[in-house]
Amino acid sequence: MYVSWRQGFHQGSTSGPTHAGVSAFVTSTETYLRDRVHFGRVYGEPQGFGALGRQDYIFMQHTALSSGLHQFDIRVWKNEGFGGTKMKADGNKYCNIVGHKDGREDYVWTYSTGEMYLYSNLGKTFVTEAESFWNPVGIIWTPPTNLDRRDLHLVDWDGDGDCDIVWVNPDSSNVVSVWINNYPKTQDWSTAWTALGVQDSSINCPEQKGLGIHDCESTPVLSFL
């Protein structure tokens, strides 16, 4: 995966560092404070579903007491910034949702919370400037609760030629739950899905959140200098 870094600045600034530092706490006995600066999830406020909490700026202020003991005051600057927290590509899914007889695949954009927005494949081989290959239909499925889109898959579960929805539960031995697609028969999205619930526990998928067969499963280590 290629990471595209974006330059960041302190709030209200267009140049310089992202954090002002703690030079005000420099003393005659402690002039190097960098090893007392840490980033951690103190407030733990996520920027979106499925993302870990924001990293706050933490300074461990040290004071040598006359008693020979040492006092540490934890000073925290809350991270109120915003930015990209998810890979947009995780939302792209292609499958024959509408039930096209020729098997062509539709485009389904999946929000980070699991809702699915359908762009049906019009089957065109050429379009003019005012036309599109895709017909925006709208939201066709909303999960019963927020689900990580990386655990949702489109696959023809019942073998009838159109795609159903399969959720791999990462918190329950990867067992799968299924929603059968009835739209090709009903032509009504409000009654398009039949929830089959959890399938046989012996049926499971060991891959989670995009890590698996076609991905590098090693854990990357990021170093910040």
Short mmCIF file of C-alpha atoms in Angstrom, two decimals:
data_model
loop_
_atom_site.label_atom_id
_atom_site.label_comp_id
_atom_site.label_asym_id
_atom_site.label_seq_id
_atom_site.Cartn_x
_atom_site.Cartn_y
_atom_site.Cartn_z
CA MET A 1 0.00 0.00 0.00
CA TYR A 2 1.36 3.41 -0.97
CA VAL A 3 0.78 6.04 1.68
CA SER A 4 0.25 9.57 0.43
CA TRP A 5 1.35 11.97 3.17
CA ARG A 6 -0.25 15.38 3.49
CA GLN A 7 1.48 18.35 5.05
CA GLY A 8 -0.10 19.59 8.27
CA PHE A 9 0.22 22.77 10.32
CA HIS A 10 -0.80 24.07 13.69
CA GLN A 11 -4.37 25.38 13.74
CA GLY A 12 -4.52 28.80 12.09
CA SER A 13 -1.01 28.53 10.65
CA THR A 14 0.19 27.92 7.11
CA SER A 15 3.77 26.99 7.96
CA GLY A 16 5.83 25.65 10.81
CA PRO A 17 5.34 22.67 13.11
CA THR A 18 2.02 21.05 13.95
CA HIS A 19 2.68 21.35 17.71
CA ALA A 20 4.11 24.39 19.47
CA GLY A 21 6.15 22.32 21.90
CA VAL A 22 6.78 22.76 25.62
CA SER A 23 9.74 25.14 25.70
CA ALA A 24 8.06 27.06 28.51
CA PHE A 25 8.78 24.12 30.82
CA VAL A 26 12.53 24.03 30.17
CA THR A 27 14.56 24.43 33.40
CA SER A 28 18.21 24.85 34.22
CA THR A 29 18.41 21.18 35.12
CA GLU A 30 16.20 19.83 32.33
CA THR A 31 16.79 21.38 28.95
CA TYR A 32 15.85 18.38 26.80
CA LEU A 33 12.15 17.57 27.10
CA ARG A 34 11.52 15.63 23.93
CA ASP A 35 11.54 12.25 25.65
CA ARG A 36 8.73 13.47 27.94
CA VAL A 37 6.41 14.19 25.01
CA HIS A 38 4.05 11.39 23.96
CA PHE A 39 1.00 10.90 21.78
CA GLY A 40 -1.87 8.79 23.11
CA ARG A 41 -5.64 8.38 23.17
CA VAL A 42 -6.44 10.30 26.35
CA TYR A 43 -9.85 11.60 25.30
CA GLY A 44 -10.34 8.72 22.88
CA GLU A 45 -12.68 10.56 20.53
CA PRO A 46 -12.89 8.73 17.19
CA GLN A 47 -13.14 10.70 13.97
CA GLY A 48 -15.55 8.17 12.56
CA PHE A 49 -16.99 4.70 13.02
CA GLY A 50 -14.33 2.01 12.90
CA ALA A 51 -11.47 4.43 13.57
CA LEU A 52 -9.44 4.55 16.75
CA GLY A 53 -9.54 7.61 18.95
CA ARG A 54 -7.52 10.68 18.04
CA GLN A 55 -3.98 10.90 19.38
CA ASP A 56 -3.65 13.68 21.95
CA TYR A 57 -0.44 15.54 22.84
CA ILE A 58 0.88 14.53 26.27
CA PHE A 59 3.69 16.14 28.25
CA MET A 60 5.03 14.50 31.40
CA GLN A 61 6.18 17.48 33.46
CA HIS A 62 8.84 16.45 35.96
CA THR A 63 9.62 18.17 39.24
CA ALA A 64 12.37 17.03 41.62
CA LEU A 65 11.03 17.57 45.15
CA SER A 66 13.16 18.62 48.11
CA SER A 67 12.23 15.35 49.82
CA GLY A 68 14.14 13.45 47.15
CA LEU A 69 10.93 12.20 45.52
CA HIS A 70 9.88 12.99 41.98
CA GLN A 71 6.57 14.46 40.89
CA PHE A 72 5.07 14.08 37.43
CA ASP A 73 2.21 16.28 36.26
CA ILE A 74 0.50 14.99 33.12
CA ARG A 75 -0.38 17.87 30.82
CA VAL A 76 -2.61 17.07 27.85
CA TRP A 77 -3.47 19.05 24.75
CA LYS A 78 -6.64 17.64 23.21
CA ASN A 79 -6.47 16.76 19.52
CA GLU A 80 -9.36 18.59 17.84
CA GLY A 81 -8.10 18.10 14.30
CA PHE A 82 -9.85 16.33 11.48
CA GLY A 83 -8.68 14.41 8.45
CA GLY A 84 -8.91 11.20 6.49
CA THR A 85 -9.12 8.14 8.73
CA LYS A 86 -10.21 5.44 6.30
CA MET A 87 -9.20 4.07 2.92
CA LYS A 88 -11.84 5.18 0.41
CA ALA A 89 -11.17 2.08 -1.68
CA ASP A 90 -12.69 0.00 1.14
CA GLY A 91 -16.08 1.37 0.07
CA ASN A 92 -15.91 0.17 -3.53
CA LYS A 93 -17.78 -3.04 -4.29
CA TYR A 94 -18.87 -4.53 -7.62
CA CYS A 95 -21.47 -7.27 -8.06
CA ASN A 96 -24.66 -8.08 -9.98
CA ILE A 97 -27.15 -6.62 -7.51
CA VAL A 98 -30.01 -5.81 -9.90
CA GLY A 99 -30.05 -9.28 -11.46
CA HIS A 100 -28.85 -8.48 -14.97
CA LYS A 101 -29.39 -11.48 -17.26
CA ASP A 102 -26.02 -10.93 -18.90
CA GLY A 103 -24.31 -10.99 -15.49
CA ARG A 104 -22.86 -7.48 -15.68
CA GLU A 105 -21.80 -6.03 -12.36
CA ASP A 106 -23.23 -2.99 -10.61
CA TYR A 107 -21.24 -0.52 -8.54
CA VAL A 108 -22.06 -0.38 -4.83
CA TRP A 109 -20.55 2.36 -2.70
CA THR A 110 -20.45 1.23 0.92
CA TYR A 111 -20.30 3.85 3.64
CA SER A 112 -18.00 3.30 6.62
CA THR A 113 -21.03 2.43 8.75
CA GLY A 114 -22.28 -0.19 6.29
CA GLU A 115 -25.01 1.55 4.29
CA MET A 116 -24.92 0.61 0.61
CA TYR A 117 -25.59 3.04 -2.23
CA LEU A 118 -26.24 1.47 -5.63
CA TYR A 119 -25.17 2.69 -9.05
CA SER A 120 -26.72 0.18 -11.43
CA ASN A 121 -24.77 -0.81 -14.52
CA LEU A 122 -26.57 0.52 -17.61
CA GLY A 123 -24.68 -1.86 -19.86
CA LYS A 124 -23.43 0.87 -22.19
CA THR A 125 -20.24 0.51 -24.19
CA PHE A 126 -20.04 4.19 -25.09
CA VAL A 127 -21.33 7.39 -23.50
CA THR A 128 -21.45 11.02 -24.53
CA GLU A 129 -20.35 13.85 -22.27
CA ALA A 130 -23.82 14.19 -20.73
CA GLU A 131 -24.28 10.45 -20.14
CA SER A 132 -22.95 7.93 -17.64
CA PHE A 133 -22.28 4.21 -17.48
CA TRP A 134 -23.99 4.15 -14.08
CA ASN A 135 -27.51 4.95 -12.87
CA PRO A 136 -27.58 6.31 -9.29
CA VAL A 137 -30.36 4.44 -7.48
CA GLY A 138 -29.76 5.46 -3.86
CA ILE A 139 -29.42 3.65 -0.56
CA ILE A 140 -30.51 0.04 -1.07
CA TRP A 141 -29.50 -1.47 2.27
CA THR A 142 -29.00 -0.21 5.81
CA PRO A 143 -27.48 -2.58 8.38
CA PRO A 144 -29.35 -3.21 11.64
CA THR A 145 -26.44 -1.56 13.48
CA ASN A 146 -23.21 0.10 12.39
CA LEU A 147 -21.03 -2.47 10.64
CA ASP A 148 -17.49 -2.03 9.42
CA ARG A 149 -17.66 -2.08 5.63
CA ARG A 150 -14.49 -4.16 5.47
CA ASP A 151 -16.46 -7.04 7.02
CA LEU A 152 -19.27 -6.81 4.44
CA HIS A 153 -19.10 -8.81 1.22
CA LEU A 154 -21.26 -9.16 -1.89
CA VAL A 155 -21.56 -12.72 -3.16
CA ASP A 156 -24.21 -14.96 -4.73
CA TRP A 157 -25.00 -16.96 -1.60
CA ASP A 158 -28.06 -18.88 -2.87
CA GLY A 159 -26.84 -19.42 -6.44
CA ASP A 160 -29.68 -17.60 -8.20
CA GLY A 161 -27.40 -15.32 -10.21
CA ASP A 162 -27.68 -12.09 -8.22
CA CYS A 163 -25.59 -10.94 -5.29
CA ASP A 164 -26.48 -11.22 -1.64
CA ILE A 165 -24.89 -9.54 1.39
CA VAL A 166 -22.63 -11.48 3.74
CA TRP A 167 -21.30 -10.08 7.01
CA VAL A 168 -18.29 -11.72 8.63
CA ASN A 169 -18.46 -11.04 12.37
CA PRO A 170 -14.89 -10.43 13.59
CA ASP A 171 -15.99 -10.56 17.23
CA SER A 172 -17.63 -13.98 17.04
CA SER A 173 -15.19 -16.47 15.48
CA ASN A 174 -15.83 -14.91 12.04
CA VAL A 175 -19.23 -16.58 11.64
CA VAL A 176 -21.27 -15.19 8.79
CA SER A 177 -24.71 -13.61 8.63
CA VAL A 178 -26.57 -13.39 5.31
CA TRP A 179 -29.14 -11.11 3.71
CA ILE A 180 -30.72 -12.64 0.58
CA ASN A 181 -31.39 -10.33 -2.36
CA ASN A 182 -35.00 -10.49 -3.57
CA TYR A 183 -34.96 -7.38 -5.76
CA PRO A 184 -34.83 -9.20 -9.11
CA LYS A 185 -38.17 -10.79 -8.15
CA THR A 186 -39.88 -7.96 -6.22
CA GLN A 187 -38.45 -4.92 -8.09
CA ASP A 188 -38.85 -3.09 -4.78
CA TRP A 189 -35.88 -2.10 -2.64
CA SER A 190 -38.05 -1.69 0.47
CA THR A 191 -38.70 -5.46 0.46
CA ALA A 192 -35.52 -6.53 -1.30
CA TRP A 193 -33.66 -8.15 1.58
CA THR A 194 -34.43 -11.24 3.64
CA ALA A 195 -32.27 -11.66 6.73
CA LEU A 196 -31.20 -15.27 7.22
CA GLY A 197 -29.23 -14.45 10.35
CA VAL A 198 -26.16 -16.35 11.50
CA GLN A 199 -25.36 -19.40 9.41
CA ASP A 200 -23.84 -22.68 10.56
CA SER A 201 -20.93 -21.79 12.86
CA SER A 202 -18.77 -24.22 10.89
CA ILE A 203 -19.04 -21.78 7.97
CA ASN A 204 -16.63 -18.97 8.59
CA CYS A 205 -14.11 -16.76 6.88
CA PRO A 206 -10.72 -16.41 8.58
CA GLU A 207 -9.85 -13.13 6.82
CA GLN A 208 -10.80 -9.88 8.54
CA LYS A 209 -10.99 -6.24 7.45
CA GLY A 210 -9.14 -6.63 4.17
CA LEU A 211 -6.25 -8.67 5.59
CA GLY A 212 -6.00 -12.09 4.09
CA ILE A 213 -5.54 -14.03 0.90
CA HIS A 214 -4.40 -11.20 -1.36
CA ASP A 215 -2.89 -8.85 1.23
CA CYS A 216 0.33 -8.63 3.18
CA GLU A 217 -0.54 -9.88 6.65
CA SER A 218 2.53 -8.52 8.39
CA THR A 219 1.95 -5.69 10.85
CA PRO A 220 3.61 -2.43 9.75
CA VAL A 221 5.66 -0.48 12.26
CA LEU A 222 5.57 3.31 11.97
CA SER A 223 8.29 5.43 13.52
CA PHE A 224 7.95 9.11 14.20
CA LEU A 225 11.08 11.23 14.61
#
